[in-house]
Amino acid sequence: MDKVRPPFLEGACPLRLKVSLKLERINQLRYGIIGSGAVGGLYGGLLAHGGHEVHFLLNSDFEHVQRHGLRVDSPKGDFVLESPAIYQNVREMPRCDVVILAMKSTRNHLLGELLPPVISPGGVVLNLQNGLDVEADCVDALTGVDYVGVMGGCCFLCSNKIGPGHIRHLDYGRIIFGAYQASGGNDDGESRRGEIGRQIVADMTTSKIDAKWTDDLAAARWRKLMWNIPFNGLSVVLNASTDAIMGSAPAKALSDRLIREVHAGAAACGVTVDPESIRQTMEHTETMVPYDSSMRLDFLAGRPMEVAAIFANPLAAVARAESSEKSEALGTPATMPSVAMLCQELQFLDSQPRGTSKTSD
Amino acid sequence: MDKVRPPFLEGACPLRLKVSLKLERINQLRYGIIGSGAVGGLYGGLLAHGGHEVHFLLNSDFEHVQRHGLRVDSPKGDFVLESPAIYQNVREMPRCDVVILAMKSTRNHLLGELLPPVISPGGVVLNLQNGLDVEADCVDALTGVDYVGVMGGCCFLCSNKIGPGHIRHLDYGRIIFGAYQASGGNDDGESRRGEIGRQIVADMTTSKIDAKWTDDLAAARWRKLMWNIPFNGLSVVLNASTDAIMGSAPAKALSDRLIREVHAGAAACGVTVDPESIRQTMEHTETMVPYDSSMRLDFLAGRPMEVAAIFANPLAAVARAESSEKSEALGTPATMPSVAMLCQELQFLDSQPRGTSKTSD
């Protein structure tokens, strides 16, 4: 594997890039970023800044990035990609070995149009969306398509898109990813997935991304839900940032209860998460910089919230697990009553008009 | 009992009133209203309009009512009391046989100043505040004072104060009241309480108030909590009026769960409420005019909310009952987990700055 940074993304125009890239493809992974916002823009930006071939699908930010580049402010060092390879339509993009899916899962009904044109026959989807079982949406969207399989990844980071083509990375940044259990893809996928997985870790590591492969994606997903469920949810319902929540005795106690329920919900699904992570989640939230969760930003901006992925999917998974134990009908999971209530509150808030809706990558 | 309307409140000045009143006191109850807002202003206004002697303690509305009178808009007929007997200080008020307490329970730390000067030795306090065990605050405030006892009442009505000295009564209006179990007061209180209770019912009935005596105040209190807990709480947390809540499947399901928990909480405290009231509460809320709960109005106006009376007191009562059953330490009551969560959310919201605080009667 050639670890020398290829020169093809430094100051060249996208068209010249594509010609020169073909000569180097054998040892290099070609990355496609679907959803170049707080997460996709950051990781794609770091990979491109690290010398890798990255193609960004942009929506409303296209013209701004064409003129001013993609700007990333990060504790790892600020930088601007002057001329990234950007597109307004997946059919203009080259087929990619790793399609990083980082748009909001509220738009997953579009995956049937977005994914098939951009995935290469030897390629994988790396789904970095929040929540649980969001990979299933990719598997569904790629039915009948020749590809290797779907991976999922969890990003533990504080990052916001603060303007067109402008990402502000505030804190943390680890990404943990692995194969989705019902991965989809072709038969010889398993060894190829492992091979690509190792190369993604290597590419990310040389690009200053704290990346780690896991053989237990479900545990990583539930581990992340232990933060997302309490703090995305309460930040919207209580209209508060994390520091206000952690500074209030009742809200802190409620956060702790929600975290414990999510931990128990994972166990009900047969997923083991280190119990120490309960305390760690509270401590990390207490010491991190005041943060507006992605769900709160969506809410305040009048955008749909990821209630299905972050709340309804885990509740459904636990309800299925409880139901198969007791052979009862699906209902509110006994393991996560407070999570179920928070979900209902968010479903209500998500259904109410909140001013002009905005689109975002 | 003289049921002819006495002329003393019609167009006379307060000073002349007080002289003429003394001649008629034997068969007439003298009413004092502490908290002349949506509830106290309405019931006091109806009693005065019905010809009874009523003395109103006013705060910020005093000068307005002195000039323009007290205005009540009601489905029972609109009216204006041109010159009601109003006061800015309890020490200027005559001692009253029935002190109707209808100010917000968030100000109950003031009861030690407010109640002793205004209660007569043969008198009772009728506490119409929302919540549970708010009567205990009166008993505490009247320690060592000669009076008959404390009654509690529940008002099932939609009424708002929409301007200074201006009450808008929208819907319903029943008041159910009875003796508080730990009533306080002097030894011969029981028969006197029954006597006064019967006379209050008579006075209210002739004043177009749908009043009813109950021997089971606790059941009436819990019955009302079955509305107040879900709809006061959710209207604040979800920033919604009752029609929006009932129009949303998840919010309606959550309301139903909260109502059932409150019903079970009453049972845990040994209080029997007709199970039919679960369905009735949902149905009444569905058919009533869109309504902003008093707690939501307080929240939107930046005033403290009655979280202690409506949420923390019932939760504490259930926790005590559960604890005596299982001899365990007090904690979150197993019977009301969703109510406990809603309480924590409201405690958080109540503790956060929300613009300029306003005072209100």
XYZ file of C-alpha atoms in Angstrom, chain A residues 234 236-241 244-246 248-251 253-254 257-258 332 337-349 351-352, chain B residues 234 236-241 244-246 248-251 253-254 257-258 332 337-349 351-352:
68
model
C -33.237 16.623 26.121
C -34.571 19.795 22.130
C -37.295 19.152 24.700
C -35.599 21.343 27.332
C -34.333 23.867 24.749
C -30.889 23.722 26.350
C -27.246 23.073 25.573
C -27.209 23.804 31.087
C -28.485 20.213 31.318
C -25.475 19.025 33.304
C -29.234 21.240 36.722
C -29.774 18.519 39.334
C -33.120 17.263 37.919
C -31.973 17.340 34.270
C -30.579 12.910 37.086
C -32.878 12.425 34.105
C -31.625 7.532 33.982
C -31.873 7.717 30.182
C -43.571 0.340 24.692
C -39.859 3.702 29.370
C -38.194 7.129 29.702
C -36.657 6.792 26.236
C -40.119 5.953 24.893
C -41.563 9.076 26.527
C -38.766 11.270 25.180
C -39.417 9.785 21.723
C -43.106 10.699 21.944
C -42.256 14.242 22.995
C -39.852 14.581 20.054
C -42.314 13.055 17.600
C -44.816 15.683 18.691
C -42.307 18.537 18.371
C -44.714 17.274 13.715
C -45.408 20.895 14.664
C -47.049 18.698 28.460
C -45.120 23.590 28.818
C -42.645 20.906 27.738
C -44.198 20.604 24.272
C -45.021 24.323 24.030
C -48.528 23.458 22.889
C -52.173 24.065 23.687
C -52.430 20.433 19.474
C -51.612 17.757 22.064
C -54.836 15.863 21.459
C -51.044 14.309 17.744
C -50.971 10.510 18.061
C -47.727 10.325 20.114
C -48.659 13.239 22.418
C -50.732 8.402 23.767
C -48.344 10.024 26.248
C -50.169 7.046 29.901
C -49.698 9.990 32.300
C -38.694 7.801 42.070
C -42.235 6.978 36.264
C -43.485 9.182 33.414
C -44.859 11.739 35.879
C -41.448 11.768 37.590
C -39.740 12.408 34.254
C -42.165 15.204 33.364
C -41.504 16.719 36.802
C -37.750 16.701 36.189
C -38.216 18.345 32.807
C -40.405 21.061 34.367
C -38.010 21.593 37.276
C -35.280 22.194 34.732
C -37.404 24.616 32.685
C -34.910 26.982 36.862
C -33.847 28.555 33.569
